[in-house]
Short mmCIF file of C-alpha atoms in Angstrom, two decimals:
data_model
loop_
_atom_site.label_atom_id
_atom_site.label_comp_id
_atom_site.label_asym_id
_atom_site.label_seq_id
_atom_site.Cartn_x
_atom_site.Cartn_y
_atom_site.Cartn_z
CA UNK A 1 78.31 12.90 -1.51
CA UNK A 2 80.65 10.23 -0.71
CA UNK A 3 82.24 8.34 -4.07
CA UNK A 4 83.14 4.08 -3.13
CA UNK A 5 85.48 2.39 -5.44
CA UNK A 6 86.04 -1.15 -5.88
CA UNK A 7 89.86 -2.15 -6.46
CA UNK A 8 89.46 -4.41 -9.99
CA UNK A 9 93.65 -4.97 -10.43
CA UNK A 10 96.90 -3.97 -8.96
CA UNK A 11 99.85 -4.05 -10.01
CA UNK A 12 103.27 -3.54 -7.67
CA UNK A 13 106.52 -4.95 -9.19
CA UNK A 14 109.21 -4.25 -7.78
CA UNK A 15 112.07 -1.56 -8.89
CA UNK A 16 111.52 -0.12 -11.95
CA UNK A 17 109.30 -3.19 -13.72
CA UNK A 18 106.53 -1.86 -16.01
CA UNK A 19 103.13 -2.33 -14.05
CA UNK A 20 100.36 -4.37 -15.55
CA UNK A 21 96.74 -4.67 -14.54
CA UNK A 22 95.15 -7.01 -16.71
CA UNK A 23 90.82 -7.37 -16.39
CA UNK A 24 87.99 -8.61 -17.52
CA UNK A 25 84.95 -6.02 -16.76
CA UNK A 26 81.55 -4.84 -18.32
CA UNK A 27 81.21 -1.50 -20.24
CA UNK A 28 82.06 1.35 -17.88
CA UNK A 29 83.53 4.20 -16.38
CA UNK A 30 87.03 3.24 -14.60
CA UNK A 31 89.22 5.27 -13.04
CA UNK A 32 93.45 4.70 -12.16
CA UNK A 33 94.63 5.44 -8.81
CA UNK A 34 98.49 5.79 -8.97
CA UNK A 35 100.43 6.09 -5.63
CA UNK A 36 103.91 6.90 -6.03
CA UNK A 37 106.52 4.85 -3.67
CA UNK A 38 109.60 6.63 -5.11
CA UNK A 39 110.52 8.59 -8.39
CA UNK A 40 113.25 10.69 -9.46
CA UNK A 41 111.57 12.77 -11.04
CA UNK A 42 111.29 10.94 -14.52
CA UNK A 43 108.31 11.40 -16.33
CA UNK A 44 106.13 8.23 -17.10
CA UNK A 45 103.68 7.18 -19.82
CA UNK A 46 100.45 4.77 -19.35
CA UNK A 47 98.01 3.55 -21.18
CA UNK A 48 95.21 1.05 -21.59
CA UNK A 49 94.12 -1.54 -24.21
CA UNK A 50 90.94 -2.84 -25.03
CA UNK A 51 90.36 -6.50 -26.39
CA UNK A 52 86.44 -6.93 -27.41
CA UNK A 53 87.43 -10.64 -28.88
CA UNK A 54 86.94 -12.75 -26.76
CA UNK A 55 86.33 -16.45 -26.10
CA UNK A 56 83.99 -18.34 -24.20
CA UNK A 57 85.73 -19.35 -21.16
CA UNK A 58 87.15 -15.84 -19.71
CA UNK A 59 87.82 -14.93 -17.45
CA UNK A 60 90.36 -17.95 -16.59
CA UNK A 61 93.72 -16.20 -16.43
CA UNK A 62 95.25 -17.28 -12.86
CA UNK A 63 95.20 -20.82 -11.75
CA UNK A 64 92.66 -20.46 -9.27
CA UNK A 65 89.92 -19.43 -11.69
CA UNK A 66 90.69 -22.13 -14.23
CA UNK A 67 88.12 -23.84 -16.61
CA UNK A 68 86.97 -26.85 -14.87
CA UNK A 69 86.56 -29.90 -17.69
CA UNK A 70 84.03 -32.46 -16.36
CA UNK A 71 84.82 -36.22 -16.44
CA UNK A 72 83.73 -36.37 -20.83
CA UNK A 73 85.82 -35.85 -23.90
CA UNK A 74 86.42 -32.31 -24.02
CA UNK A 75 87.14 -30.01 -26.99
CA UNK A 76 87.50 -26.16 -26.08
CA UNK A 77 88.38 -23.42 -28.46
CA UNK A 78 89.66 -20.16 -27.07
CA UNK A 79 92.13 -16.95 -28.29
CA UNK A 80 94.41 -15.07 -26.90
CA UNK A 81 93.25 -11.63 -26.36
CA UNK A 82 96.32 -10.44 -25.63
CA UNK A 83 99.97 -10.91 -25.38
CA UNK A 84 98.93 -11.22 -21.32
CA UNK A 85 96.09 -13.11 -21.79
CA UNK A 86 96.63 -17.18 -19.88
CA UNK A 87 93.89 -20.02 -19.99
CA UNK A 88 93.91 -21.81 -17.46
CA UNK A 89 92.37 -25.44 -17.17
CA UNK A 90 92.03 -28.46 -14.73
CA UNK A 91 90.79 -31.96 -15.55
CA UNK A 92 90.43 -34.91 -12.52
CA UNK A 93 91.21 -37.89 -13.82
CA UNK A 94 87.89 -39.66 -11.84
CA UNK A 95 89.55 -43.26 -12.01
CA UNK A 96 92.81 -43.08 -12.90
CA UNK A 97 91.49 -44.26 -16.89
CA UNK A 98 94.75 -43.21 -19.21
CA UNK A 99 94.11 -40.10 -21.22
CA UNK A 100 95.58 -37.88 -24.13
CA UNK A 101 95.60 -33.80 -24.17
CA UNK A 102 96.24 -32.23 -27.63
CA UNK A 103 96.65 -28.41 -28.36
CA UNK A 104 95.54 -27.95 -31.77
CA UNK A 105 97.27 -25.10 -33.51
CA UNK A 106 96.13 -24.72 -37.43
CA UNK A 107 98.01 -21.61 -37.75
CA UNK A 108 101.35 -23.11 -37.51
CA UNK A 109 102.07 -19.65 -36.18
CA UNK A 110 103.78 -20.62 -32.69
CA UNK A 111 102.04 -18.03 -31.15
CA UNK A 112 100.44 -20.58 -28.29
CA UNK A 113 102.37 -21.73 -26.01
CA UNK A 114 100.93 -24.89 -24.23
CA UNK A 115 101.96 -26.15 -20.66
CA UNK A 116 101.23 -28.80 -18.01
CA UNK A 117 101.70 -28.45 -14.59
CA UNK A 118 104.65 -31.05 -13.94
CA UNK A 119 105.85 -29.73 -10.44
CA UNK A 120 106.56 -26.52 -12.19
CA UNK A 121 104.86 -25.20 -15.68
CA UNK A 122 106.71 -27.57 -18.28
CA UNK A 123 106.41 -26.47 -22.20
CA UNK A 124 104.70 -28.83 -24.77
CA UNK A 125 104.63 -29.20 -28.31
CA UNK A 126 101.54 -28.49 -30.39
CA UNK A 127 99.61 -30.39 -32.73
CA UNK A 128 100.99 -33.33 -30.72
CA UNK A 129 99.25 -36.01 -28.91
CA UNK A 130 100.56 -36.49 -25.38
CA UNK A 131 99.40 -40.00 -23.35
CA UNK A 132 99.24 -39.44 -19.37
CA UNK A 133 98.85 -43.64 -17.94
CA UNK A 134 99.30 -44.36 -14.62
CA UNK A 135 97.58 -41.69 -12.75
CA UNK A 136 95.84 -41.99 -9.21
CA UNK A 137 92.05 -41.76 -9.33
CA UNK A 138 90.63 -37.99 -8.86
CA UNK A 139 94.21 -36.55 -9.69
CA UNK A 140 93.63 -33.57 -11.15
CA UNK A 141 95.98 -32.20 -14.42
CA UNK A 142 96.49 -28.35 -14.89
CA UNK A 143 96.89 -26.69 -18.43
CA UNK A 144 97.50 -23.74 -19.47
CA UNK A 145 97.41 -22.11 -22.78
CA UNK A 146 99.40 -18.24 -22.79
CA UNK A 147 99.96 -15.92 -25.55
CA UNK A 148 103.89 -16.52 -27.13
CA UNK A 149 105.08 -12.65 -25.88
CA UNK A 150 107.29 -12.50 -28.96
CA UNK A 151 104.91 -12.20 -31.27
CA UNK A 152 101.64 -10.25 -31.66
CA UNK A 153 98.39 -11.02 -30.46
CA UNK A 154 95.75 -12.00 -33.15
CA UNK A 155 92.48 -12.63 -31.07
CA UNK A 156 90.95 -13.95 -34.79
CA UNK A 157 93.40 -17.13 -34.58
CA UNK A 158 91.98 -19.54 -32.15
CA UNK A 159 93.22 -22.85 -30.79
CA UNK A 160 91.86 -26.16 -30.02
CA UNK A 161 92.24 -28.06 -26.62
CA UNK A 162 91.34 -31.57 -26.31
CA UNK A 163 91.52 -33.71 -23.09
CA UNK A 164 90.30 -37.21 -23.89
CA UNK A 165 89.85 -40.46 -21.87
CA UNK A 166 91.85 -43.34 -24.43
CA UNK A 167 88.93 -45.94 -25.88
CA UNK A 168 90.59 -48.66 -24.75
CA UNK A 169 87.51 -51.57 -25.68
CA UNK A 170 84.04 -51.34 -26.78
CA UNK A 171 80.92 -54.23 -25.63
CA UNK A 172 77.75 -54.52 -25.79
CA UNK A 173 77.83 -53.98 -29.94
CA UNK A 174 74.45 -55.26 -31.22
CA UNK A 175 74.36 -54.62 -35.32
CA UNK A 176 71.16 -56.20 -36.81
CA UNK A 177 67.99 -55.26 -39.21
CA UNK A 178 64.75 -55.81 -38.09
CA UNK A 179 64.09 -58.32 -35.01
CA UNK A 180 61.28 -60.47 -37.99
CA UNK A 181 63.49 -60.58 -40.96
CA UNK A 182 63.27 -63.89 -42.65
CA UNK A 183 67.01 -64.38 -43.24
CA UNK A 184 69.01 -65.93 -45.90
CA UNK A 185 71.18 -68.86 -44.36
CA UNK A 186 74.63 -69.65 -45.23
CA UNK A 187 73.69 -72.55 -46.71
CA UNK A 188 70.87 -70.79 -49.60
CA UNK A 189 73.95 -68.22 -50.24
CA UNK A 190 77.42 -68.16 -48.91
CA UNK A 191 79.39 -66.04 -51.84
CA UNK A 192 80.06 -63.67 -49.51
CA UNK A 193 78.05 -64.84 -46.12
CA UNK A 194 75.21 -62.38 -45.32
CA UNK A 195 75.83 -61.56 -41.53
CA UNK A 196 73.88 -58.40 -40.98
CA UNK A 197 70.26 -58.40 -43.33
CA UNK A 198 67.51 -56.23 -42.58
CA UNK A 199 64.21 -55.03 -44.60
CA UNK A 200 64.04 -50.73 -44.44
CA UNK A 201 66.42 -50.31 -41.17
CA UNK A 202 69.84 -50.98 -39.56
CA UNK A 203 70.42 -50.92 -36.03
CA UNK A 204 73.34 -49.78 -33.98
CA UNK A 205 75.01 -50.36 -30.93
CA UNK A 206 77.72 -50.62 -28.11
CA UNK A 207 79.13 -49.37 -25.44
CA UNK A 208 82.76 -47.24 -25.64
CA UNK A 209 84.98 -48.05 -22.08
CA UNK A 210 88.16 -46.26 -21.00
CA UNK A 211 91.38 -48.28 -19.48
CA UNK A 212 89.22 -49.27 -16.08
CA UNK A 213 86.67 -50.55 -18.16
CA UNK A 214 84.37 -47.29 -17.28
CA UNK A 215 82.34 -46.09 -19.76
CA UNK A 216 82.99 -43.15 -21.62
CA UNK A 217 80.81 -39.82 -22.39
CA UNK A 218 81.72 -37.79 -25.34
CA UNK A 219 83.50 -40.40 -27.51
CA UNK A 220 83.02 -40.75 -30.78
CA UNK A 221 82.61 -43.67 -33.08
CA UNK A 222 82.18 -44.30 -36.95
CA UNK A 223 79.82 -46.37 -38.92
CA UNK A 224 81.20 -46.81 -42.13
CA UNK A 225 78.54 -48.43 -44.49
CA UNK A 226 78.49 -49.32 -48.07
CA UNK A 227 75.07 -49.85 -49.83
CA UNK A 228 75.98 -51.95 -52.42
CA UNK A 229 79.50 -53.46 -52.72
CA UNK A 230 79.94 -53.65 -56.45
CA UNK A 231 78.80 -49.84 -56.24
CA UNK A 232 81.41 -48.32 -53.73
CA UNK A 233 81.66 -45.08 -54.82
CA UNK A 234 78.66 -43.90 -55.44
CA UNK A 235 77.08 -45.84 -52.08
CA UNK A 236 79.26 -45.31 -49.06
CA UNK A 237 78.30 -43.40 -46.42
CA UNK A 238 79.99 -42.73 -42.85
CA UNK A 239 77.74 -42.35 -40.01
CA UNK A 240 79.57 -40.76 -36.75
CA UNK A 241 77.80 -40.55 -33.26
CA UNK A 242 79.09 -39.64 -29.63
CA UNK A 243 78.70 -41.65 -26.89
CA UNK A 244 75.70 -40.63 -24.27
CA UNK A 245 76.11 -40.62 -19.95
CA UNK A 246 76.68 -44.38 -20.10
CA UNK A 247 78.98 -44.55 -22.82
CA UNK A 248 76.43 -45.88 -24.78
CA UNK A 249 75.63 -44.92 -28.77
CA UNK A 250 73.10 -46.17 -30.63
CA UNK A 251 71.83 -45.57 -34.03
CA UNK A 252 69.25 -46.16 -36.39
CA UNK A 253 70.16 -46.13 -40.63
CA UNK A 254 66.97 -45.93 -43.01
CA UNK A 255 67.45 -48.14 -45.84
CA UNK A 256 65.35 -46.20 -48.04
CA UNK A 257 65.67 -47.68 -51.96
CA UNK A 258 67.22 -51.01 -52.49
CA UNK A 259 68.22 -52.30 -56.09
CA UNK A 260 69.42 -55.73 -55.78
CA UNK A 261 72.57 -56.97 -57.57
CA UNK A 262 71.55 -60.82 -56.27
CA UNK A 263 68.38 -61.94 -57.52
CA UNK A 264 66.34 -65.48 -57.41
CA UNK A 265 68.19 -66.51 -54.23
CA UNK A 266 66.61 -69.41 -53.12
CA UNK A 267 65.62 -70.31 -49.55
CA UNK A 268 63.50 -72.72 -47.22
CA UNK A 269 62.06 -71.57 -43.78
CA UNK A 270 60.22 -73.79 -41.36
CA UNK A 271 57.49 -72.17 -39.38
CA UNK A 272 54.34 -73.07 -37.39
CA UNK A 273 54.85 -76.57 -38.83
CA UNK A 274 55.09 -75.95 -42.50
CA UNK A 275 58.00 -75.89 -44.59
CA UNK A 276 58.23 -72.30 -46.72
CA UNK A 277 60.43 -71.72 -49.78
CA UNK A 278 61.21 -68.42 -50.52
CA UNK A 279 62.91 -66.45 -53.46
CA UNK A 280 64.66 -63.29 -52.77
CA UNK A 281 66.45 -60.10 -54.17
CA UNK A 282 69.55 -58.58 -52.33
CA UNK A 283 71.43 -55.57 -52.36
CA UNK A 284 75.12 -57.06 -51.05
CA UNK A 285 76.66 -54.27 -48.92
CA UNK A 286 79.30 -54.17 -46.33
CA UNK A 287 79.89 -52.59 -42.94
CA UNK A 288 82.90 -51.47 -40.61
CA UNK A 289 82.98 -49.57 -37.14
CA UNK A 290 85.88 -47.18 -36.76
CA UNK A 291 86.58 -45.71 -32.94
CA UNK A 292 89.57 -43.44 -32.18
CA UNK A 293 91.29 -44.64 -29.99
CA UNK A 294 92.57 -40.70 -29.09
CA UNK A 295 96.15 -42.20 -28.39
CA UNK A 296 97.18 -40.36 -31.97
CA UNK A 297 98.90 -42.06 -34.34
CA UNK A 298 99.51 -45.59 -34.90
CA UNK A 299 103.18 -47.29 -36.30
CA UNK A 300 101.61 -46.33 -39.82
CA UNK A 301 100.97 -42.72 -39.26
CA UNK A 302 97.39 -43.43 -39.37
CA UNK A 303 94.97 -42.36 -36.44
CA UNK A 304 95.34 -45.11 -34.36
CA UNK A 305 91.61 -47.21 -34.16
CA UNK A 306 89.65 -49.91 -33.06
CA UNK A 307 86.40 -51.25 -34.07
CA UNK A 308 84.99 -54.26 -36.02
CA UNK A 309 86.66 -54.81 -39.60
CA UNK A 310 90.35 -54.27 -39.82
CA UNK A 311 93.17 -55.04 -42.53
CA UNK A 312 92.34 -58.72 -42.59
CA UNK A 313 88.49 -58.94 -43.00
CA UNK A 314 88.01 -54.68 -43.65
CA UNK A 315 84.18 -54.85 -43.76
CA UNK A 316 81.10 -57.24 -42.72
CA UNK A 317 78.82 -57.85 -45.28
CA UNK A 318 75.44 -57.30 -45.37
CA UNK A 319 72.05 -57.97 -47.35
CA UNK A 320 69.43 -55.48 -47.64
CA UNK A 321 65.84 -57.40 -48.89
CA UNK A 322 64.34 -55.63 -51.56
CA UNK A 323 62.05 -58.22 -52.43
CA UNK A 324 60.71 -61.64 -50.93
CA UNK A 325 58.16 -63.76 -52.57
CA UNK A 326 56.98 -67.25 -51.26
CA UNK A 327 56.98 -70.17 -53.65
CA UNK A 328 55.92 -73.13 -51.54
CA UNK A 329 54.58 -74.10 -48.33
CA UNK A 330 53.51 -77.73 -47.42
CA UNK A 331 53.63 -79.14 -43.76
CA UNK A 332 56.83 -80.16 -42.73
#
């Protein structure tokens, strides 16, 4: 019976350079095949190592197998499973947008060493943000991520790689309560202004774009929301969502309870011909929208943001209606 045998790895180097076959394979039977060129006579040793720890996207270790990232914010977390082991990744930049690439080391243990392809592998630091601008549409950036020989390989210790389009602008941001809430004008109460009111829910919207005015998939933005203003502590929430295909979130808060701190506001509406009073009860909150922009950090050492509310006017304040009861109506 004749045996076949499929070659998995070689390794030739030349003089007397240890050999290395490094491979990714399923549970089996393997066998060496060891062809001597020249020897004098020396005896050798070999060996072979087994790494069950793996992450997700092996088997990536040359630069023609690399991860492909799609055109999205990505986040990828991978090991080294040995002191051989290389990620390799490639991201096209589809229209040139600017972007930022991150390798996230919480170990502090310099045992990643992170590259870019820059006509030639060039080293960068981790933990840092870097910002790639003017780039040709569909160029395409290589990383790599490979195991810092000097030390030992811990396959438990992972890293995190982030290639992100910059958020640039935002449109299309719609913020608003019911569409037949019977709304408190400036002029009935103005201490602060009410811009956003709504009866049980809050609506969300708008549209995250990159530095062509594309939108973007993947990025994130923050609704920070504070039920009731004299109440801060115990009433703010942050909402976070990710932006869909189109760039697009959109979000829907349930008010649930409402305890007004404003009562007896009064108002007039004028409907179907007949002038309405109204009295109502408010629970004063406040809003802000916080987007990374994913450049890093700004002149403050803060992440650096955009959104609606800032260090002049933080928040937009808003009413939630507990309670409206009508106390005239008479043709108008």
């Amino acid at each position: 019976m004749r045996a076949y045998f499929t070659a998995i790895g070689t390794s030739a180097n030349t003089g007397n350079l240890d050999e290395v076959v490094l491979a990714l394979t399923e549970p089996g039977h393997y066998y060496w095949f060891m062809e001597v060129i020249d020897s004098d006579g020396s005896p050798f040793n070999f060996g072979a190592a087994v790494a069950t720890n793996l992450d997700a996207y092996e088997f990536n270790d040359t630069e023609t197998l690399a991860t492909i990232l799609p055109d999205k914010q990505n986040t990828i977390t991978g090991n080294m499973d040995s002191i051989n082991d290389i990620d390799y990744y490639q991201f096209t930049v589809v229209r040139g947008q600017d972007i930022s690439i991150r390798l996230l080391d919480e170990t502090l243990s310099d045992e990643f060493i992170f590259e870019i392809n820059n006509n030639g592998w060039t080293p960068l630091v981790a933990n840092n943000n870097y910002l790639l601008s003017n780039l040709q549409a569909n160029q395409s950036i290589s990383l790599r991520v490979r195991a810092n020989t000097a030390l030992p390989a811990d396959p438990s210790n992972n890293y995190t790689l982030t290639t992100s389009s910059i958020v640039t602008s935002f449109t299309n941001d719609v913020i608003s309560g019911e569409s037949n809430v019977n709304r408190i004008p400036l002029i009935a109460y103005s201490q602060p202004y009410l811009t956003t009111q709504a009866y049980n829910r809050l609506n969300w919207s708008l549209v995250l774009r990159d530095s062509t005015g594309a939108p973007i998939e993947g990025a994130i933005a923050y609704f920070n929301f504070i039920k009731d203003v004299e109440d801060q502590a115990n009433t703010s929430t942050s909402y976070q969502a990710l932006s869909n295909t189109n760039g697009k979130i959109s979000d829907q808060i349930n008010l649930n309870s409402c305890t007004p701190n404003v009562k007896g506001i009064l108002h007039t509406e004028y409907s179907l011909g007949y002038k309405n009073v109204w009295e109502s009860d408010v629970e004063v909150g406040a809003w802000q929208i916080v987007i990374p922009t994913n450049r890093g950090l700004d002149e403050n050492g803060e992440i650096d943001t955009i959104g609606i509310g800032g260090d002049n006017v933080p928040y937009v304040y808003f009413g939630h209606i507990c309670d409206q009861d009508l106390i005239s109506s008479e043709p108008s």
